[in-house]
Coordinates of C-alpha atoms in Angstrom, one line a residue:
Chain A
X1 CA -54.2 33.4 -4.7
X2 CA -54.2 30.1 -6.4
X3 CA -52.3 28.0 -8.8
X4 CA -53.6 25.4 -11.2
X5 CA -51.1 22.7 -12.2
X6 CA -51.8 20.4 -15.2
X7 CA -49.6 17.4 -16.0
X8 CA -49.1 13.7 -15.8
X9 CA -49.0 11.7 -12.5
X10 CA -47.5 8.4 -13.4
X11 CA -44.9 5.7 -12.8
X12 CA -41.3 5.7 -14.0
X13 CA -38.6 3.1 -14.0
X14 CA -35.2 4.7 -14.2
X15 CA -31.7 3.5 -15.0
X16 CA -28.7 5.7 -14.4
X17 CA -25.0 5.0 -14.4
X18 CA -25.3 4.9 -10.6
X19 CA -28.3 2.5 -10.2
X20 CA -31.7 1.4 -11.2
X21 CA -35.0 2.2 -9.6
X22 CA -38.1 0.1 -9.2
X23 CA -41.3 1.4 -10.7
X24 CA -41.6 4.6 -8.7
X25 CA -44.1 7.5 -8.7
X26 CA -43.3 10.2 -11.1
X27 CA -45.0 12.5 -13.7
X28 CA -44.6 16.2 -14.4
X29 CA -47.5 17.3 -12.2
X30 CA -46.3 15.2 -9.3
X31 CA -42.9 16.9 -9.3
X32 CA -44.4 20.3 -9.9
X33 CA -46.7 19.8 -6.9
X34 CA -44.0 18.6 -4.6
X35 CA -41.9 21.5 -5.5
X36 CA -44.4 24.3 -5.7
X37 CA -46.2 23.3 -2.5
X38 CA -43.1 24.6 -0.6
X39 CA -44.2 28.1 -1.6
X40 CA -47.9 28.4 -2.2
X41 CA -51.2 26.8 -1.2
X42 CA -53.6 25.6 -2.4
X43 CA -52.4 24.0 -5.6
X44 CA -55.2 22.9 -7.8
X45 CA -54.1 19.7 -9.6
X46 CA -55.4 18.5 -12.9
X47 CA -54.3 15.1 -14.0
X48 CA -55.4 11.5 -14.5
X49 CA -54.3 8.3 -12.8
X50 CA -55.2 4.6 -13.0
X51 CA -56.5 2.4 -10.2
X52 CA -52.8 1.3 -9.6
X53 CA -51.7 4.8 -8.5
X54 CA -51.0 4.7 -4.7
X55 CA -53.6 6.4 -2.6
X56 CA -50.9 7.3 0.0
X57 CA -49.2 9.4 -2.7
X58 CA -52.4 11.4 -3.3
X59 CA -52.9 11.7 0.4
X60 CA -49.3 12.9 1.0
X61 CA -49.9 15.7 -1.6
X62 CA -53.3 16.6 -0.2
X63 CA -51.6 17.1 3.2
X64 CA -49.3 19.6 1.5
X65 CA -52.2 21.6 0.3
X66 CA -52.7 20.1 -3.2
X67 CA -56.4 20.0 -4.1
X68 CA -57.1 16.7 -5.9
X69 CA -60.6 17.6 -7.2
X70 CA -59.3 17.8 -10.7
X71 CA -57.4 14.5 -10.7
X72 CA -59.5 11.8 -12.4
X73 CA -59.0 8.3 -11.0
X74 CA -59.8 5.6 -13.5
X75 CA -60.1 2.6 -11.3
X76 CA -60.1 0.0 -14.0
X77 CA -57.2 1.4 -16.0
X78 CA -53.5 1.7 -15.5
X79 CA -51.4 4.9 -14.9
X80 CA -49.0 6.2 -17.5
X81 CA -45.7 4.5 -17.4
X82 CA -42.3 5.5 -18.7
X83 CA -38.9 3.9 -18.4
X84 CA -35.7 5.3 -19.5
X85 CA -31.9 5.0 -19.3
X86 CA -29.5 7.9 -18.8
X87 CA -26.2 8.2 -20.5
X88 CA -23.0 9.0 -18.5
X89 CA -23.4 12.8 -19.1
X90 CA -26.9 12.7 -17.5
X91 CA -28.0 15.3 -20.0
X92 CA -29.2 12.7 -22.5
X93 CA -31.4 9.7 -22.1
X94 CA -33.0 6.9 -24.1
X95 CA -36.6 6.0 -23.6
X96 CA -36.9 2.2 -23.1
X97 CA -40.7 2.0 -22.8
X98 CA -43.8 4.2 -22.9
X99 CA -47.3 2.9 -21.9
X100 CA -49.8 5.7 -22.4
X101 CA -52.6 3.9 -20.5
X102 CA -55.0 6.5 -19.0
X103 CA -53.1 9.4 -20.6
X104 CA -54.1 8.1 -24.1
X105 CA -57.7 9.1 -23.6
X106 CA -57.3 11.9 -21.1
X107 CA -60.0 14.6 -21.3
X108 CA -59.3 17.1 -18.6
X109 CA -62.2 18.7 -16.7
X110 CA -61.6 21.9 -14.8
X111 CA -63.7 21.8 -11.6
X112 CA -65.9 24.9 -11.0
X113 CA -63.9 25.5 -7.8
X114 CA -60.7 25.9 -9.8
X115 CA -62.1 28.9 -11.8
X116 CA -60.6 32.3 -11.1
X117 CA -57.1 30.9 -10.5
X118 CA -54.4 33.5 -10.9
X119 CA -51.7 31.2 -12.1
X120 CA -51.6 28.3 -14.5
X121 CA -48.7 25.9 -14.9
X122 CA -49.0 23.7 -17.9
X123 CA -46.7 20.8 -17.2
X124 CA -45.3 18.6 -20.0
X125 CA -48.3 16.9 -21.6
X126 CA -50.2 16.6 -24.9
X127 CA -50.8 20.1 -26.3
X128 CA -54.5 19.2 -26.9
X129 CA -54.9 18.7 -23.1
X130 CA -53.2 21.9 -22.4
X131 CA -55.4 23.7 -24.9
X132 CA -58.5 22.2 -23.4
X133 CA -57.6 23.5 -20.0
X134 CA -57.0 27.0 -21.2
X135 CA -60.3 26.9 -23.1
X136 CA -62.2 25.8 -20.0
X137 CA -61.0 28.7 -17.9
X138 CA -63.6 31.5 -17.8
X139 CA -61.1 34.1 -16.8
X140 CA -57.6 34.1 -18.2
X141 CA -55.0 33.6 -15.4
X142 CA -52.6 36.5 -14.7
X143 CA -49.7 34.3 -15.9
X144 CA -49.7 31.1 -17.9
X145 CA -46.4 29.0 -17.9
X146 CA -45.9 26.2 -20.4
X147 CA -43.3 23.4 -20.1
X148 CA -43.1 21.1 -23.1
X149 CA -40.6 18.8 -24.9
X150 CA -39.3 17.7 -28.3
X151 CA -41.7 14.7 -28.4
X152 CA -44.7 17.1 -29.0
X153 CA -42.7 19.1 -31.6
X154 CA -42.4 15.9 -33.5
X155 CA -46.0 14.6 -33.3
X156 CA -48.2 17.6 -32.6
X157 CA -46.3 20.7 -33.7
X158 CA -49.4 22.7 -34.9
X159 CA -51.3 22.2 -31.6
X160 CA -48.1 22.9 -29.7
X161 CA -47.6 26.2 -31.6
X162 CA -51.2 27.1 -30.8
X163 CA -50.5 26.5 -27.0
X164 CA -47.3 28.5 -27.3
X165 CA -49.2 31.4 -28.9
X166 CA -51.5 31.6 -25.8
X167 CA -48.9 31.5 -23.0
X168 CA -46.8 34.1 -21.2
X169 CA -43.8 32.0 -20.3
X170 CA -42.4 29.1 -22.3
X171 CA -39.9 26.6 -20.9
X172 CA -37.8 24.3 -23.1
X173 CA -34.3 23.0 -23.1
X174 CA -31.6 24.2 -25.4
X175 CA -31.9 21.5 -28.1
X176 CA -35.7 22.0 -28.0
X177 CA -35.3 25.7 -28.5
X178 CA -33.1 25.0 -31.5
X179 CA -35.5 22.4 -32.9
X180 CA -38.5 24.8 -32.4
X181 CA -36.8 27.8 -34.1
X182 CA -34.5 26.2 -36.6
X183 CA -31.8 28.5 -35.2
X184 CA -28.6 27.2 -33.7
X185 CA -27.7 30.4 -31.8
X186 CA -29.9 30.5 -28.7
X187 CA -30.1 34.3 -28.9
X188 CA -31.6 34.0 -32.4
X189 CA -33.8 31.1 -31.3
X190 CA -35.1 33.2 -28.5
X191 CA -36.0 36.1 -30.8
X192 CA -37.9 33.8 -33.1
X193 CA -39.8 32.0 -30.4
X194 CA -40.7 35.2 -28.6
X195 CA -42.1 36.5 -31.8
X196 CA -44.7 33.7 -31.8
X197 CA -46.5 34.7 -28.6
X198 CA -44.7 34.2 -25.2
X199 CA -43.4 37.3 -23.5
X200 CA -40.8 35.3 -21.7
X201 CA -38.7 32.3 -22.7
X202 CA -36.7 30.1 -20.3
X203 CA -34.1 27.9 -21.9
X204 CA -33.0 25.1 -19.6
X205 CA -29.4 23.9 -20.1
X206 CA -29.2 21.2 -17.4
X207 CA -25.8 21.3 -15.7
X208 CA -25.1 24.6 -17.5
X209 CA -27.9 26.5 -15.9
X210 CA -30.8 28.4 -17.5
X211 CA -31.4 31.5 -19.6
X212 CA -34.3 33.9 -19.3
X213 CA -35.1 36.0 -22.4
X214 CA -37.6 38.9 -22.4
X215 CA -37.6 41.6 -25.1
X216 CA -33.9 42.5 -25.4
X217 CA -33.0 41.4 -21.9
X218 CA -31.4 38.2 -20.9
X219 CA -30.6 36.7 -17.5
X220 CA -28.3 33.7 -16.9
X221 CA -28.9 31.5 -13.9
X222 CA -26.1 29.0 -13.2
X223 CA -26.7 25.5 -12.1
X224 CA -25.0 24.5 -8.9
X225 CA -22.0 22.4 -9.7
X226 CA -22.8 19.1 -8.0
X227 CA -20.5 16.3 -6.9
X228 CA -23.0 13.6 -7.9
X229 CA -26.1 13.8 -10.0
X230 CA -28.0 10.7 -9.0
X231 CA -31.1 10.9 -11.1
X232 CA -32.1 13.9 -13.3
X233 CA -35.7 12.6 -13.8
X234 CA -38.1 15.3 -12.9
X235 CA -35.5 18.0 -12.5
X236 CA -37.2 20.1 -15.2
X237 CA -40.6 19.7 -13.6
X238 CA -39.2 20.5 -10.2
X239 CA -37.6 23.6 -11.6
X240 CA -41.0 24.6 -13.1
X241 CA -42.6 24.0 -9.7
X242 CA -40.2 26.1 -7.9
X243 CA -40.5 28.9 -10.5
X244 CA -44.3 29.1 -10.5
X245 CA -44.4 28.5 -6.8
X246 CA -42.3 31.5 -6.1
X247 CA -44.3 33.6 -8.6
X248 CA -47.6 32.5 -7.1
X249 CA -46.4 33.3 -3.6
X250 CA -45.1 36.7 -4.4
X251 CA -47.8 37.5 -7.0
X252 CA -45.1 39.5 -8.8
X253 CA -44.8 38.8 -12.6
X254 CA -42.0 41.3 -13.3
X255 CA -38.8 40.4 -15.2
X256 CA -36.9 41.1 -11.9
X257 CA -39.0 38.6 -9.9
X258 CA -38.8 36.0 -12.7
X259 CA -35.0 36.0 -12.3
X260 CA -35.4 35.2 -8.6
X261 CA -38.0 32.6 -9.5
X262 CA -35.5 30.9 -11.7
X263 CA -33.0 30.8 -8.9
X264 CA -35.6 29.3 -6.6
X265 CA -36.5 26.7 -9.4
X266 CA -32.8 25.9 -9.9
X267 CA -32.3 25.4 -6.1
X268 CA -35.3 23.0 -6.1
X269 CA -34.0 21.1 -9.1
X270 CA -30.6 20.8 -7.5
X271 CA -32.2 18.9 -4.6
X272 CA -34.4 16.7 -6.9
X273 CA -31.4 15.1 -8.6
X274 CA -29.9 13.9 -5.3
X275 CA -32.1 10.8 -5.1
X276 CA -34.3 8.7 -7.3
X277 CA -37.7 10.2 -8.2
X278 CA -39.2 12.7 -5.8
X279 CA -37.7 11.1 -2.7
X280 CA -35.5 14.1 -1.9
X281 CA -38.3 16.6 -2.5
X282 CA -40.3 14.8 0.2
X283 CA -37.5 15.4 2.8
X284 CA -36.4 18.9 2.4
X285 CA -37.4 21.8 4.7
X286 CA -37.7 25.5 4.3
X287 CA -34.3 25.8 5.9
X288 CA -32.8 23.5 3.3
X289 CA -34.3 25.6 0.5
X290 CA -33.1 28.8 2.0
X291 CA -29.6 27.4 2.4
X292 CA -29.5 26.2 -1.2
X293 CA -30.7 29.6 -2.5
X294 CA -28.0 31.2 -0.5
X295 CA -25.5 28.9 -2.2
X296 CA -26.7 30.2 -5.6
X297 CA -26.2 33.8 -4.3
X298 CA -22.6 33.0 -3.4
X299 CA -22.0 31.1 -6.6
X300 CA -22.6 34.1 -8.8
X301 CA -21.8 37.0 -6.6
X302 CA -18.9 39.1 -7.5
X303 CA -17.7 42.6 -6.6
X304 CA -18.0 44.7 -9.7
X305 CA -16.4 47.7 -7.8
X306 CA -13.2 45.8 -8.2
X307 CA -13.2 46.4 -12.0
X308 CA -12.8 50.1 -11.6
Chain B
X1 CA 4.4 45.9 -11.3
X2 CA 5.1 43.7 -14.2
X3 CA 3.7 40.6 -16.0
X4 CA 5.6 38.0 -18.0
X5 CA 3.7 36.3 -20.7
X6 CA 5.0 33.1 -22.3
X7 CA 3.4 31.5 -25.3
X8 CA 3.3 31.0 -29.1
X9 CA 3.2 33.8 -31.6
X10 CA 2.2 32.2 -34.8
X11 CA 0.1 31.9 -37.9
X12 CA -3.4 30.3 -38.1
X13 CA -5.7 29.5 -40.9
X14 CA -9.3 29.0 -39.7
X15 CA -12.4 27.6 -41.2
X16 CA -15.8 28.1 -39.4
X17 CA -19.3 27.5 -40.6
X18 CA -19.4 31.3 -41.4
X19 CA -16.2 31.6 -43.4
X20 CA -12.6 30.9 -44.0
X21 CA -9.6 33.1 -43.1
X22 CA -6.3 33.6 -44.9
X23 CA -3.2 32.8 -43.0
X24 CA -3.5 35.3 -40.1
X25 CA -1.5 36.2 -37.0
X26 CA -2.4 34.1 -34.0
X27 CA -0.8 32.2 -31.1
X28 CA -1.6 32.1 -27.4
X29 CA 0.9 34.8 -26.4
X30 CA -0.4 37.2 -29.2
X31 CA -4.0 37.0 -27.9
X32 CA -2.9 37.2 -24.3
X33 CA -0.8 40.3 -25.0
X34 CA -3.6 42.0 -27.0
X35 CA -6.0 41.3 -24.2
X36 CA -3.9 42.0 -21.1
X37 CA -2.4 45.2 -22.5
X38 CA -5.8 46.8 -21.9
X39 CA -5.1 46.6 -18.2
X40 CA -1.4 46.5 -17.4
X41 CA 1.9 47.7 -18.8
X42 CA 4.6 46.7 -19.4
X43 CA 4.0 43.1 -20.5
X44 CA 7.2 41.2 -20.9
X45 CA 6.7 38.8 -23.7
X46 CA 8.6 35.5 -24.1
X47 CA 8.1 33.7 -27.5
X48 CA 9.7 32.8 -30.7
X49 CA 8.9 33.7 -34.3
X50 CA 10.3 33.1 -37.8
X51 CA 11.5 35.6 -40.3
X52 CA 8.1 35.4 -41.9
X53 CA 6.4 37.0 -38.8
X54 CA 5.2 40.5 -39.7
X55 CA 7.3 43.3 -38.1
X56 CA 4.2 45.5 -38.0
X57 CA 2.5 43.0 -35.7
X58 CA 5.5 43.2 -33.3
X59 CA 5.5 47.0 -33.6
X60 CA 1.8 47.2 -32.9
X61 CA 2.2 45.2 -29.7
X62 CA 5.3 47.3 -28.7
X63 CA 3.2 50.4 -29.0
X64 CA 0.7 48.9 -26.5
X65 CA 3.4 48.4 -23.9
X66 CA 4.5 44.9 -24.8
X67 CA 8.3 44.5 -24.3
X68 CA 9.7 42.2 -27.0
X69 CA 13.1 41.6 -25.6
X70 CA 12.2 38.0 -24.8
X71 CA 10.9 37.3 -28.3
X72 CA 13.4 35.4 -30.4
X73 CA 13.3 36.1 -34.1
X74 CA 14.8 33.3 -36.1
X75 CA 15.2 35.0 -39.5
X76 CA 15.9 31.9 -41.6
X77 CA 13.1 29.8 -40.1
X78 CA 9.3 29.9 -40.3
X79 CA 6.8 30.7 -37.6
X80 CA 4.5 28.0 -36.0
X81 CA 1.5 27.4 -38.2
X82 CA -1.8 25.8 -37.3
X83 CA -4.9 25.4 -39.3
X84 CA -8.3 24.1 -38.1
X85 CA -11.9 23.8 -38.9
X86 CA -14.7 24.4 -36.4
X87 CA -17.9 22.3 -36.1
X88 CA -21.3 23.9 -36.1
X89 CA -21.4 24.1 -32.3
X90 CA -18.1 26.1 -32.3
X91 CA -17.1 24.2 -29.1
X92 CA -15.3 21.5 -31.0
X93 CA -12.8 21.6 -33.9
X94 CA -10.5 19.5 -36.0
X95 CA -6.9 20.3 -36.6
X96 CA -6.2 20.2 -40.3
X97 CA -2.5 21.0 -40.2
X98 CA 0.3 21.7 -37.7
X99 CA 3.8 22.9 -38.6
X100 CA 5.9 23.3 -35.5
X101 CA 8.7 25.2 -37.3
X102 CA 10.5 27.5 -34.8
X103 CA 8.5 26.1 -31.9
X104 CA 10.0 22.7 -32.4
X105 CA 13.4 23.8 -31.1
X106 CA 12.4 26.7 -28.9
X107 CA 14.6 27.2 -25.9
X108 CA 13.2 30.3 -24.0
X109 CA 15.7 32.7 -22.6
X110 CA 14.4 35.0 -19.8
X111 CA 16.1 38.4 -20.3
X112 CA 17.8 39.9 -17.2
X113 CA 15.4 42.9 -17.4
X114 CA 12.4 40.5 -16.9
X115 CA 13.6 39.3 -13.5
X116 CA 11.6 40.3 -10.5
X117 CA 8.3 40.2 -12.4
X118 CA 5.3 39.8 -10.0
X119 CA 3.0 37.9 -12.3
X120 CA 3.7 35.0 -14.8
X121 CA 1.2 33.9 -17.4
X122 CA 2.2 30.6 -18.9
X123 CA 0.1 30.4 -22.1
X124 CA -0.5 27.2 -23.9
X125 CA 2.8 25.7 -25.0
X126 CA 5.1 22.7 -24.4
X127 CA 5.4 22.0 -20.7
X128 CA 9.1 21.8 -21.1
X129 CA 9.2 25.4 -22.2
X130 CA 7.0 26.5 -19.3
X131 CA 9.2 24.6 -16.8
X132 CA 12.3 26.3 -18.3
X133 CA 10.9 29.7 -17.8
X134 CA 9.9 29.0 -14.2
X135 CA 13.4 27.6 -13.5
X136 CA 15.1 30.7 -14.9
X137 CA 13.2 33.1 -12.7
X138 CA 15.4 34.0 -9.7
X139 CA 12.5 35.1 -7.6
X140 CA 9.2 33.3 -7.7
X141 CA 6.4 35.5 -9.0
X142 CA 3.5 36.4 -6.7
X143 CA 1.2 34.5 -8.9
X144 CA 1.8 31.9 -11.7
X145 CA -1.1 31.1 -14.0
X146 CA -1.0 28.2 -16.4
X147 CA -3.1 27.6 -19.4
X148 CA -2.7 24.3 -21.2
X149 CA -4.7 21.8 -23.4
X150 CA -5.4 18.1 -24.0
X151 CA -2.6 17.8 -26.6
X152 CA 0.0 18.1 -23.8
X153 CA -1.9 15.6 -21.6
X154 CA -1.5 13.1 -24.4
X155 CA 2.2 13.6 -25.3
X156 CA 3.9 15.1 -22.3
X157 CA 1.8 14.3 -19.2
X158 CA 4.6 13.9 -16.7
X159 CA 6.2 17.2 -17.6
X160 CA 2.7 18.8 -17.6
X161 CA 2.0 17.4 -14.1
X162 CA 5.3 18.9 -13.0
X163 CA 4.3 22.4 -14.3
X164 CA 0.9 22.0 -12.7
X165 CA 2.5 21.2 -9.3
X166 CA 4.4 24.6 -9.5
X167 CA 1.6 27.0 -10.4
X168 CA -1.1 28.9 -8.4
X169 CA -3.9 28.9 -11.0
X170 CA -4.6 26.3 -13.6
X171 CA -6.9 26.9 -16.6
X172 CA -8.4 24.1 -18.6
X173 CA -11.6 23.4 -20.4
X174 CA -14.2 21.0 -19.0
X175 CA -13.2 18.0 -21.1
X176 CA -9.6 18.6 -20.3
X177 CA -10.4 18.7 -16.5
X178 CA -12.1 15.3 -17.0
X179 CA -9.2 13.9 -18.9
X180 CA -6.7 15.1 -16.4
X181 CA -8.5 13.8 -13.3
X182 CA -10.3 10.8 -14.7
X183 CA -13.5 12.1 -13.0
X184 CA -16.7 13.0 -14.9
X185 CA -18.1 15.2 -12.2
X186 CA -16.4 18.6 -12.5
X187 CA -16.7 19.0 -8.7
X188 CA -14.8 15.8 -8.2
X189 CA -12.4 16.6 -11.0
X190 CA -11.6 20.0 -9.3
X191 CA -10.9 18.4 -5.9
X192 CA -8.5 15.9 -7.5
X193 CA -6.7 18.6 -9.5
X194 CA -6.4 21.0 -6.6
X195 CA -4.8 18.2 -4.6
X196 CA -1.9 18.2 -7.1
X197 CA -0.7 21.7 -6.5
X198 CA -2.7 24.6 -7.8
X199 CA -4.6 26.7 -5.3
X200 CA -7.1 27.8 -7.9
X201 CA -8.7 25.9 -10.8
X202 CA -10.6 27.6 -13.6
X203 CA -12.7 25.3 -15.8
X204 CA -13.6 27.0 -19.1
X205 CA -16.9 25.8 -20.6
X206 CA -17.1 27.9 -23.7
X207 CA -20.6 29.2 -24.3
X208 CA -21.6 27.8 -20.9
X209 CA -19.2 30.1 -19.0
X210 CA -16.5 29.2 -16.5
X211 CA -16.1 27.8 -13.0
X212 CA -13.5 28.9 -10.5
X213 CA -12.7 26.4 -7.7
X214 CA -10.7 27.2 -4.6
X215 CA -10.7 25.0 -1.5
X216 CA -14.4 24.4 -0.9
X217 CA -15.6 27.5 -2.7
X218 CA -16.9 27.7 -6.2
X219 CA -17.8 30.7 -8.5
X220 CA -19.8 30.4 -11.7
X221 CA -19.2 33.0 -14.4
X222 CA -21.7 32.9 -17.2
X223 CA -20.8 33.5 -20.8
X224 CA -22.6 36.2 -22.6
X225 CA -25.2 34.7 -24.9
X226 CA -24.1 35.8 -28.3
X227 CA -26.1 36.1 -31.5
X228 CA -23.2 35.1 -33.6
X229 CA -19.9 33.5 -32.7
X230 CA -17.8 34.2 -35.7
X231 CA -14.5 32.6 -34.8
X232 CA -13.7 31.1 -31.3
X233 CA -9.9 30.9 -32.1
X234 CA -8.0 32.6 -29.3
X235 CA -11.0 33.0 -27.0
X236 CA -9.3 31.0 -24.3
X237 CA -6.1 32.9 -24.6
X238 CA -8.0 36.2 -24.6
X239 CA -9.8 35.1 -21.5
X240 CA -6.5 34.3 -19.9
X241 CA -5.1 37.7 -20.9
X242 CA -8.1 39.6 -19.4
X243 CA -7.8 37.5 -16.2
X244 CA -4.1 38.0 -15.6
X245 CA -4.3 41.6 -16.9
X246 CA -6.9 42.5 -14.3
X247 CA -5.0 40.7 -11.5
X248 CA -1.7 42.5 -12.5
X249 CA -3.5 45.8 -12.6
X250 CA -5.1 45.4 -9.2
X251 CA -2.2 43.4 -7.6
X252 CA -4.9 41.6 -5.6
X253 CA -4.7 37.8 -5.7
X254 CA -7.7 37.1 -3.4
X255 CA -10.5 34.7 -4.3
X256 CA -12.9 37.7 -4.5
X257 CA -10.7 39.5 -7.0
X258 CA -10.2 36.4 -9.1
X259 CA -14.0 36.2 -9.5
X260 CA -13.9 39.7 -11.0
X261 CA -10.9 38.8 -13.1
X262 CA -12.9 36.0 -14.6
X263 CA -15.7 38.4 -15.5
X264 CA -13.1 40.7 -17.1
X265 CA -11.6 37.7 -19.0
X266 CA -15.1 36.6 -20.1
X267 CA -15.9 40.1 -21.4
X268 CA -12.6 40.1 -23.4
X269 CA -13.3 36.7 -24.8
X270 CA -16.8 37.7 -25.9
X271 CA -15.2 40.4 -28.1
X272 CA -12.6 38.1 -29.4
X273 CA -15.1 35.8 -31.1
X274 CA -16.8 38.6 -33.0
X275 CA -14.2 38.6 -35.8
X276 CA -11.5 36.4 -37.3
X277 CA -8.3 36.2 -35.2
X278 CA -7.4 39.2 -33.0
X279 CA -9.0 41.7 -35.3
X280 CA -11.7 42.7 -32.9
X281 CA -9.2 43.0 -30.0
X282 CA -7.3 45.6 -31.9
X283 CA -10.4 47.8 -32.2
X284 CA -12.0 47.8 -28.8
X285 CA -11.6 50.7 -26.3
X286 CA -11.8 51.0 -22.6
X287 CA -15.4 52.1 -23.0
X288 CA -16.3 49.0 -24.9
X289 CA -14.7 46.8 -22.2
X290 CA -16.5 48.7 -19.5
X291 CA -19.8 48.3 -21.3
X292 CA -19.3 44.6 -21.8
X293 CA -18.4 44.1 -18.2
X294 CA -21.6 45.9 -17.2
X295 CA -23.6 43.5 -19.5
X296 CA -22.2 40.7 -17.4
X297 CA -23.3 42.4 -14.2
X298 CA -26.8 42.7 -15.6
X299 CA -26.7 39.1 -16.9
X300 CA -26.3 37.5 -13.5
X301 CA -27.8 40.1 -11.2
X302 CA -30.9 39.2 -9.3
X303 CA -32.5 40.5 -6.2
X304 CA -32.3 37.9 -3.5
X305 CA -34.4 40.0 -1.1
X306 CA -37.3 38.9 -3.3
X307 CA -37.0 35.3 -2.0
X308 CA -37.9 36.3 1.6

């Protein structure tokens, strides 16, 4: 059983209505690894960092069972950097600065020891990089999950559509699903997107939860109503990590199990937003996760017998 | 067992991105009665209409077990009229025209035969009218439910707060909960609002479902993802009607049963939006309602055993 994770490992500087972070460690693959490593080992990480990326961060992930053989360290270059500012609703944000740095020329190399992995999580990254990883795998994983964002729809739509056509599960947010499909209704958007390749579509709606579409079936996972959302950065990646981590642990790629995986991902994301960056993800235990999943059960549970 | 419904019975003219209605029958109490009459009889209606209100509409409701003794008919005046235009997202709308007409001078009179009702549904209306009805009841109902809107927060806040302090369940939408509490976080908003009187707060989030808050408990009911939302007018009233109809039928005012009532209300609302006005509500049968409730069960059902 193994899981390959592809994505950025990087620095972020974040402003929210509640505060401002220094330059802290972030990146899709970082959040995914912190999240998924609660459920499955080893995680085979594919990414690129500069000489400025802290060794202790790599060590901390290694300790959690994340195999760094696929992480290129370019000593003389700088890591990817993003800074952004969230609006009051925390669902929208402005990018203040983007420095591509090592990501600008990233050519992923899949180590031989990563071949034969059963699960592939393509975190948010250039579609060309995602395609290259898929092409390098000698055996198609049992399940390929793709997370992406509007940025790639704007600058690399054709490549993105090619990746989408090759994956089993696509994750986007609601406005991205609308942008990708040209349909306002999410049900219509889902139908169109599912006709282009993926068997499953997950539409993330932030504080409004997430929808899973498969054929004519749909599942609605709530988000936990939170008193404070401190920093939403990485929540989507953390969700993806919990989702694929649960799938990799159970090795069950049925629609039924994907519903549960979405609840697990939602529980992980609800922890992520409690502190800046991945700080909260570094603290939580299996008991914390179990307790949060149980909160989701209580949140949606109702006695249908009462309707009769 | 009996239920009093208070609210407007009126005319609406509606524009949506999908079409434009003529002047059609609407009003909070109309939608509530069409919805609740699927579950409980008799419904004791308190409202006011002008001589222009169609007798066949009153007759159709009477046939469904709605007692019209509390509906004043002012032959020489005109019914309340509202016209509005929905934006593409169908969650927001502009009011084009409001003619208060008979509503402007409405003084509700609770008929003697309505006394002793167990349930009171205060549909959206001037807080002064709602207060008058409460004051006229010799025995406090077992459960009082209040639906209101931002309009009254702006022009009659003190009276509205007085009504709120006297009810058991308050229903508002998310932006109204924020406006009423001054809190952006809905969890914080709920805490504040619950401290002012109601034991239960339902926050309606349109296509994102509804939240039920009670003490430290919370329940999240999804909305059914719909391919087309044709006309959202009356959806909130229809939700309220399904909610109170289910409660009145089961006579169970526990938190557990309120969750189920919210699912029933959501199912009713999902039908309401399929056609202009209350047209769809006039067509549906018990089988339709059962089938829709079952869709909600499927929509949120997941196997938590899979997480262990």
